[in-house]
Amino acid sequence: MSAHGGRAPTESHARFWPVIIALTVAILVIIFFWRRRSR
């Protein structure tokens, strides 16, 4: 029994998640600062 389940999509997804989270956080921070600046 190998530790690898033989699922390539899961690996690519695991690599993509951090990027998606980072982008979401960055967008949220930008919007938050923009709203604070506009007021």
PDB file of C-alpha atoms in Angstrom:
ATOM      1  CA  MET A   1       0.000   0.000   0.000  1.00  0.00           C
ATOM      2  CA  SER A   2       1.527   3.281  -1.083  1.00  0.00           C
ATOM      3  CA  ALA A   3       0.819   6.579   0.641  1.00  0.00           C
ATOM      4  CA  HIS A   4      -0.092   8.012  -2.769  1.00  0.00           C
ATOM      5  CA  GLY A   5      -3.709   7.415  -3.735  1.00  0.00           C
ATOM      6  CA  GLY A   6      -2.805   7.859  -7.393  1.00  0.00           C
ATOM      7  CA  ARG A   7      -4.906  11.014  -7.721  1.00  0.00           C
ATOM      8  CA  ALA A   8      -3.108  13.716  -9.699  1.00  0.00           C
ATOM      9  CA  PRO A   9      -6.034  16.217  -9.559  1.00  0.00           C
ATOM     10  CA  THR A  10      -5.845  16.325  -5.769  1.00  0.00           C
ATOM     11  CA  GLU A  11      -2.163  17.227  -5.937  1.00  0.00           C
ATOM     12  CA  SER A  12      -2.716  20.037  -8.425  1.00  0.00           C
ATOM     13  CA  HIS A  13      -5.648  21.260  -6.319  1.00  0.00           C
ATOM     14  CA  ALA A  14      -3.523  21.228  -3.154  1.00  0.00           C
ATOM     15  CA  ARG A  15      -1.026  23.426  -5.005  1.00  0.00           C
ATOM     16  CA  PHE A  16      -3.770  25.757  -6.251  1.00  0.00           C
ATOM     17  CA  TRP A  17      -5.575  26.252  -2.930  1.00  0.00           C
ATOM     18  CA  PRO A  18      -2.825  28.415  -1.349  1.00  0.00           C
ATOM     19  CA  VAL A  19      -2.855  30.662  -4.434  1.00  0.00           C
ATOM     20  CA  ILE A  20      -6.650  31.026  -4.352  1.00  0.00           C
ATOM     21  CA  ILE A  21      -6.609  31.820  -0.610  1.00  0.00           C
ATOM     22  CA  ALA A  22      -3.798  34.365  -1.041  1.00  0.00           C
ATOM     23  CA  LEU A  23      -5.649  36.084  -3.903  1.00  0.00           C
ATOM     24  CA  THR A  24      -8.909  36.190  -1.922  1.00  0.00           C
ATOM     25  CA  VAL A  25      -7.176  37.658   1.127  1.00  0.00           C
ATOM     26  CA  ALA A  26      -5.354  40.226  -1.014  1.00  0.00           C
ATOM     27  CA  ILE A  27      -8.599  41.303  -2.716  1.00  0.00           C
ATOM     28  CA  LEU A  28     -10.396  41.569   0.631  1.00  0.00           C
ATOM     29  CA  VAL A  29      -7.571  43.677   2.103  1.00  0.00           C
ATOM     30  CA  ILE A  30      -7.534  45.960  -0.955  1.00  0.00           C
ATOM     31  CA  ILE A  31     -11.325  46.452  -0.792  1.00  0.00           C
ATOM     32  CA  PHE A  32     -11.137  47.100   2.965  1.00  0.00           C
ATOM     33  CA  PHE A  33      -8.409  49.738   2.547  1.00  0.00           C
ATOM     34  CA  TRP A  34     -10.214  51.292  -0.433  1.00  0.00           C
ATOM     35  CA  ARG A  35     -13.420  51.662   1.595  1.00  0.00           C
ATOM     36  CA  ARG A  36     -11.511  53.161   4.514  1.00  0.00           C
ATOM     37  CA  ARG A  37      -9.726  55.602   2.204  1.00  0.00           C
ATOM     38  CA  SER A  38     -12.838  56.661   0.298  1.00  0.00           C
ATOM     39  CA  ARG A  39     -14.559  57.609   3.583  1.00  0.00           C
TER      40      ARG A  39
END
